[in-house]
Amino acid sequence: MSHDTQHQELIRISEIFGPTIQGEGALIGRPTVFVRTGGCDYRCSWCDTLYAVDSMHRADWTQMTPEQILQEVQHLSGGIPLTVSLSGGNPAIQPMQSLIELGNAAGYQFCLETQGSIAKDWFSKLNVLTLSPKPPSSGMETDWNTLKECVEAARSGPGQSPLIILKIVVFDEADYQYAQMAGRLFMDLPVYLQPGNHTPPPASETGKAAAEIDMQGILERMRWLVDRTVRDGWHSATVLPQLHTLLWGNLRGV
Amino acid sequence: MSHDTQHQELIRISEIFGPTIQGEGALIGRPTVFVRTGGCDYRCSWCDTLYAVDSMHRADWTQMTPEQILQEVQHLSGGIPLTVSLSGGNPAIQPMQSLIELGNAAGYQFCLETQGSIAKDWFSKLNVLTLSPKPPSSGMETDWNTLKECVEAARSGPGQSPLIILKIVVFDEADYQYAQMAGRLFMDLPVYLQPGNHTPPPASETGKAAAEIDMQGILERMRWLVDRTVRDGWHSATVLPQLHTLLWGNLRGV
């Protein structure tokens, strides 16, 4: 497929917003613009972005070319390069290669977060690849072989090879055990543990009411997770909350 | 000075606690044991660890040998190596070299946070050096030449050379301007911006009352700082709160 043809490929976009700070994982606190794609092959019980997942919201999604997306990113960021966060839904099911190449040429870097259910060669062109397999509380099942293929694709593809991390949401002890197992299976990947938000926004509501969270409950779960992790002597793990949730609740666009 | 003689040197300790997570800066979320030294050459208006600064608390400080300190760190961490956080007070005024060498030999790594008012050759043996010059709201004046000497000492000393970062507490616009100037003076150092806690614990009180913070005020200042930074297009900065303050207030020992 020629470069030109790739540029014709359309990416299904739920929202593009920022700059704000990345609220999770390895780039926490770093200014970023979010490019959120629409559509997902998973349906996690506690999904906090159903508006980018459930096809009942597809009327709100837009088909955009890589050029159009980069133009919007450049507009929002005032043309000053930063790391773009590709999120979803599952952004791995969209044709992202041209966007990454175009962005790189303009000085932008890319991180992408996916559950690791689909491996793509272009993962290797990312700066950071966050693999976020879903624990038992999600109701989903992990295909560990495909997750391994994601790591291999990122390492052996045509790009410079990204930093690859595992990020696992933990709601309870079963999730914690799952995270430990994942850490053992992928011993060479840094593990980030993140307490879950048990008060995700309802898919059908917007505004102030939908933005409300159980702050005390979220902080309580974070304290438990810190305690659980250090009590185990799991000193290579990193434990971080969803910073944006603490700052802005479930509000969208920040 | 021989290695043996160095081991005789005593370090003035305010507290050793953990493991808990590092709540600030480059290692945010990473399990760590804190070794907090007693005594400081600064007296910041909003100091949140006066019990380790003001000599009226010196009766609570203990003189310990590097071996004793490492023993306590190993005890707390169950002998499982981690990154030890050397903090204060100003830990740079204590003889830390032997502790770092002994710890390294046992698999432990060290990060140290200092205002950068005193440069030491042994900075080069650290894993992470956080230079935290104090902005106008602190009431202190920065000696930029000494701060430069700290960077040079860390880079040219006998060790492997640490990651060096600038971390600047920001309470207001004047502090923000100071941070920008510091960023321009040290263009090759990553800058971390941290909203200040305007409700630090009173030095003379302990327990629940002293642990209380103005959570809404702290979150408000964090949101302002994120907005201020991205509005400027300062995309190389990282903006992070004091995570431990959000989780545990001003409580000590976590």
Tab-separated table of N, CA and C in Angstrom, chain A residues 19-21 28-31 77 80-82 215 219 222-223 226 230 233-241 243 246-248, chain B residues 19-21 28-31 77 80-82 215 219 222-223 226 230 233-241 243 246-248:
chain	number	residue	atom	x	y	z
A	19	PRO	N	-4.588	21.256	24.974
A	19	PRO	CA	-3.736	20.455	25.836
A	19	PRO	C	-4.222	20.479	27.287
A	20	THR	N	-4.067	19.330	27.939
A	20	THR	CA	-4.229	19.216	29.377
A	20	THR	C	-3.094	18.298	29.801
A	21	ILE	N	-3.053	17.891	31.067
A	21	ILE	CA	-1.992	16.950	31.427
A	21	ILE	C	-2.487	15.518	31.280
A	28	ILE	N	2.342	10.641	33.334
A	28	ILE	CA	1.486	11.414	34.236
A	28	ILE	C	2.066	12.821	34.450
A	29	GLY	N	1.200	13.814	34.324
A	29	GLY	CA	1.620	15.194	34.541
A	29	GLY	C	2.160	15.898	33.309
A	30	ARG	N	2.369	15.161	32.220
A	30	ARG	CA	2.927	15.764	31.010
A	30	ARG	C	1.832	16.378	30.137
A	31	PRO	N	2.023	17.597	29.656
A	31	PRO	CA	1.046	18.190	28.745
A	31	PRO	C	0.839	17.317	27.510
A	77	SER	N	-2.502	22.835	20.058
A	77	SER	CA	-1.215	22.954	20.773
A	77	SER	C	-0.433	24.190	20.323
A	80	ILE	N	3.168	24.054	18.927
A	80	ILE	CA	4.323	23.699	19.767
A	80	ILE	C	4.265	22.203	20.050
A	81	PRO	N	5.213	21.427	19.523
A	81	PRO	CA	5.140	19.970	19.625
A	81	PRO	C	4.986	19.468	21.063
A	82	LEU	N	4.277	18.373	21.179
A	82	LEU	CA	4.110	17.691	22.469
A	82	LEU	C	3.838	16.219	22.175
A	215	MET	N	-15.151	10.718	45.516
A	215	MET	CA	-13.752	11.052	45.795
A	215	MET	C	-13.191	10.240	46.969
A	219	LEU	N	-10.046	7.595	46.798
A	219	LEU	CA	-8.834	7.770	47.612
A	219	LEU	C	-8.619	6.562	48.526
A	222	MET	N	-7.173	3.777	46.565
A	222	MET	CA	-5.769	4.082	46.257
A	222	MET	C	-4.888	3.775	47.476
A	223	ARG	N	-5.343	4.171	48.661
A	223	ARG	CA	-4.560	3.881	49.870
A	223	ARG	C	-4.433	2.379	50.077
A	226	VAL	N	-1.831	1.017	47.540
A	226	VAL	CA	-0.460	1.333	47.956
A	226	VAL	C	-0.034	0.363	49.055
A	230	VAL	N	3.080	-2.413	48.708
A	230	VAL	CA	4.330	-2.337	49.473
A	230	VAL	C	4.401	-3.457	50.511
A	233	GLY	N	6.139	-6.237	49.114
A	233	GLY	CA	7.510	-6.005	48.656
A	233	GLY	C	7.592	-5.910	47.141
A	234	TRP	N	6.494	-5.531	46.507
A	234	TRP	CA	6.492	-5.377	45.040
A	234	TRP	C	7.048	-3.990	44.702
A	235	HIS	N	8.345	-3.854	44.875
A	235	HIS	CA	8.972	-2.531	44.812
A	235	HIS	C	9.229	-2.045	43.393
A	236	SER	N	9.079	-2.927	42.413
A	236	SER	CA	9.274	-2.493	41.028
A	236	SER	C	7.993	-1.924	40.423
A	237	ALA	N	6.870	-2.095	41.105
A	237	ALA	CA	5.608	-1.553	40.594
A	237	ALA	C	5.522	-0.054	40.866
A	238	THR	N	4.718	0.635	40.083
A	238	THR	CA	4.409	2.040	40.327
A	238	THR	C	2.910	2.138	40.553
A	239	VAL	N	2.500	2.828	41.614
A	239	VAL	CA	1.077	2.940	41.943
A	239	VAL	C	0.636	4.393	41.761
A	240	LEU	N	-0.264	4.608	40.842
A	240	LEU	CA	-0.707	5.976	40.538
A	240	LEU	C	-2.215	6.024	40.360
A	241	PRO	N	-2.846	7.078	40.854
A	241	PRO	CA	-4.290	7.248	40.623
A	241	PRO	C	-4.542	7.855	39.254
A	243	LEU	N	-5.176	10.911	37.884
A	243	LEU	CA	-5.025	12.268	38.404
A	243	LEU	C	-6.133	13.187	37.913
A	246	LEU	N	-9.232	12.929	40.008
A	246	LEU	CA	-9.156	13.664	41.271
A	246	LEU	C	-9.354	15.164	41.036
A	247	LEU	N	-8.839	15.646	39.920
A	247	LEU	CA	-8.875	17.090	39.667
A	247	LEU	C	-10.197	17.568	39.091
A	248	TRP	N	-10.743	16.768	38.157
A	248	TRP	CA	-11.911	17.245	37.417
A	248	TRP	C	-13.093	16.273	37.486
B	19	PRO	N	8.022	1.114	53.706
B	19	PRO	CA	7.852	1.701	52.379
B	19	PRO	C	6.458	2.288	52.203
B	20	THR	N	6.441	3.383	51.446
B	20	THR	CA	5.210	3.966	50.954
B	20	THR	C	5.550	4.402	49.535
B	21	ILE	N	4.642	5.100	48.862
B	21	ILE	CA	5.038	5.563	47.527
B	21	ILE	C	5.633	6.963	47.598
B	28	ILE	N	7.302	9.691	41.201
B	28	ILE	CA	5.949	9.637	41.772
B	28	ILE	C	5.337	8.249	41.576
B	29	GLY	N	4.788	7.724	42.659
B	29	GLY	CA	4.128	6.420	42.602
B	29	GLY	C	5.037	5.233	42.847
B	30	ARG	N	6.351	5.470	42.927
B	30	ARG	CA	7.295	4.369	43.123
B	30	ARG	C	7.470	4.068	44.616
B	31	PRO	N	7.419	2.794	44.997
B	31	PRO	CA	7.665	2.452	46.398
B	31	PRO	C	9.040	2.934	46.852
B	77	SER	N	12.143	-2.513	54.426
B	77	SER	CA	11.852	-2.969	53.060
B	77	SER	C	11.930	-4.480	52.929
B	80	ILE	N	14.217	-6.299	50.414
B	80	ILE	CA	13.975	-6.239	48.958
B	80	ILE	C	14.341	-4.841	48.469
B	81	PRO	N	15.398	-4.750	47.650
B	81	PRO	CA	15.906	-3.436	47.253
B	81	PRO	C	14.848	-2.529	46.635
B	82	LEU	N	15.000	-1.254	46.879
B	82	LEU	CA	14.147	-0.228	46.283
B	82	LEU	C	14.950	1.063	46.219
B	215	MET	N	-8.168	20.511	51.099
B	215	MET	CA	-8.155	19.718	49.866
B	215	MET	C	-8.659	20.513	48.671
B	219	LEU	N	-6.493	21.391	45.276
B	219	LEU	CA	-6.925	20.968	43.937
B	219	LEU	C	-7.134	22.181	43.024
B	222	MET	N	-3.858	23.376	41.833
B	222	MET	CA	-3.332	22.439	40.828
B	222	MET	C	-3.990	22.683	39.473
B	223	ARG	N	-5.307	22.857	39.468
B	223	ARG	CA	-6.004	23.121	38.203
B	223	ARG	C	-5.506	24.421	37.572
B	226	VAL	N	-2.009	23.767	36.028
B	226	VAL	CA	-2.109	23.035	34.758
B	226	VAL	C	-2.526	24.003	33.657
B	230	VAL	N	-0.170	24.948	30.335
B	230	VAL	CA	-0.505	24.572	28.953
B	230	VAL	C	-0.891	25.805	28.140
B	233	GLY	N	1.961	27.057	26.439
B	233	GLY	CA	2.643	26.142	25.522
B	233	GLY	C	3.931	25.592	26.114
B	234	TRP	N	4.006	25.553	27.439
B	234	TRP	CA	5.204	25.008	28.099
B	234	TRP	C	5.060	23.477	28.162
B	235	HIS	N	5.217	22.864	27.008
B	235	HIS	CA	4.892	21.440	26.873
B	235	HIS	C	5.981	20.512	27.394
B	236	SER	N	7.149	21.075	27.686
B	236	SER	CA	8.207	20.218	28.220
B	236	SER	C	8.121	20.094	29.744
B	237	ALA	N	7.301	20.909	30.367
B	237	ALA	CA	7.160	20.838	31.833
B	237	ALA	C	6.263	19.659	32.224
B	238	THR	N	6.423	19.183	33.443
B	238	THR	CA	5.525	18.178	34.009
B	238	THR	C	4.865	18.798	35.239
B	239	VAL	N	3.556	18.680	35.325
B	239	VAL	CA	2.827	19.290	36.447
B	239	VAL	C	2.244	18.178	37.314
B	240	LEU	N	2.686	18.115	38.540
B	240	LEU	CA	2.236	17.041	39.437
B	240	LEU	C	1.949	17.589	40.828
B	241	PRO	N	0.890	17.089	41.459
B	241	PRO	CA	0.602	17.487	42.840
B	241	PRO	C	1.457	16.687	43.813
B	243	LEU	N	1.141	13.944	45.800
B	243	LEU	CA	0.162	12.862	45.837
B	243	LEU	C	-0.120	12.402	47.272
B	246	LEU	N	-2.701	14.547	48.978
B	246	LEU	CA	-4.077	14.241	48.575
B	246	LEU	C	-4.562	12.971	49.275
B	247	LEU	N	-3.647	12.006	49.444
B	247	LEU	CA	-4.047	10.702	49.986
B	247	LEU	C	-4.137	10.694	51.507
B	248	TRP	N	-3.163	11.337	52.122
B	248	TRP	CA	-3.059	11.221	53.579
B	248	TRP	C	-3.043	12.568	54.305
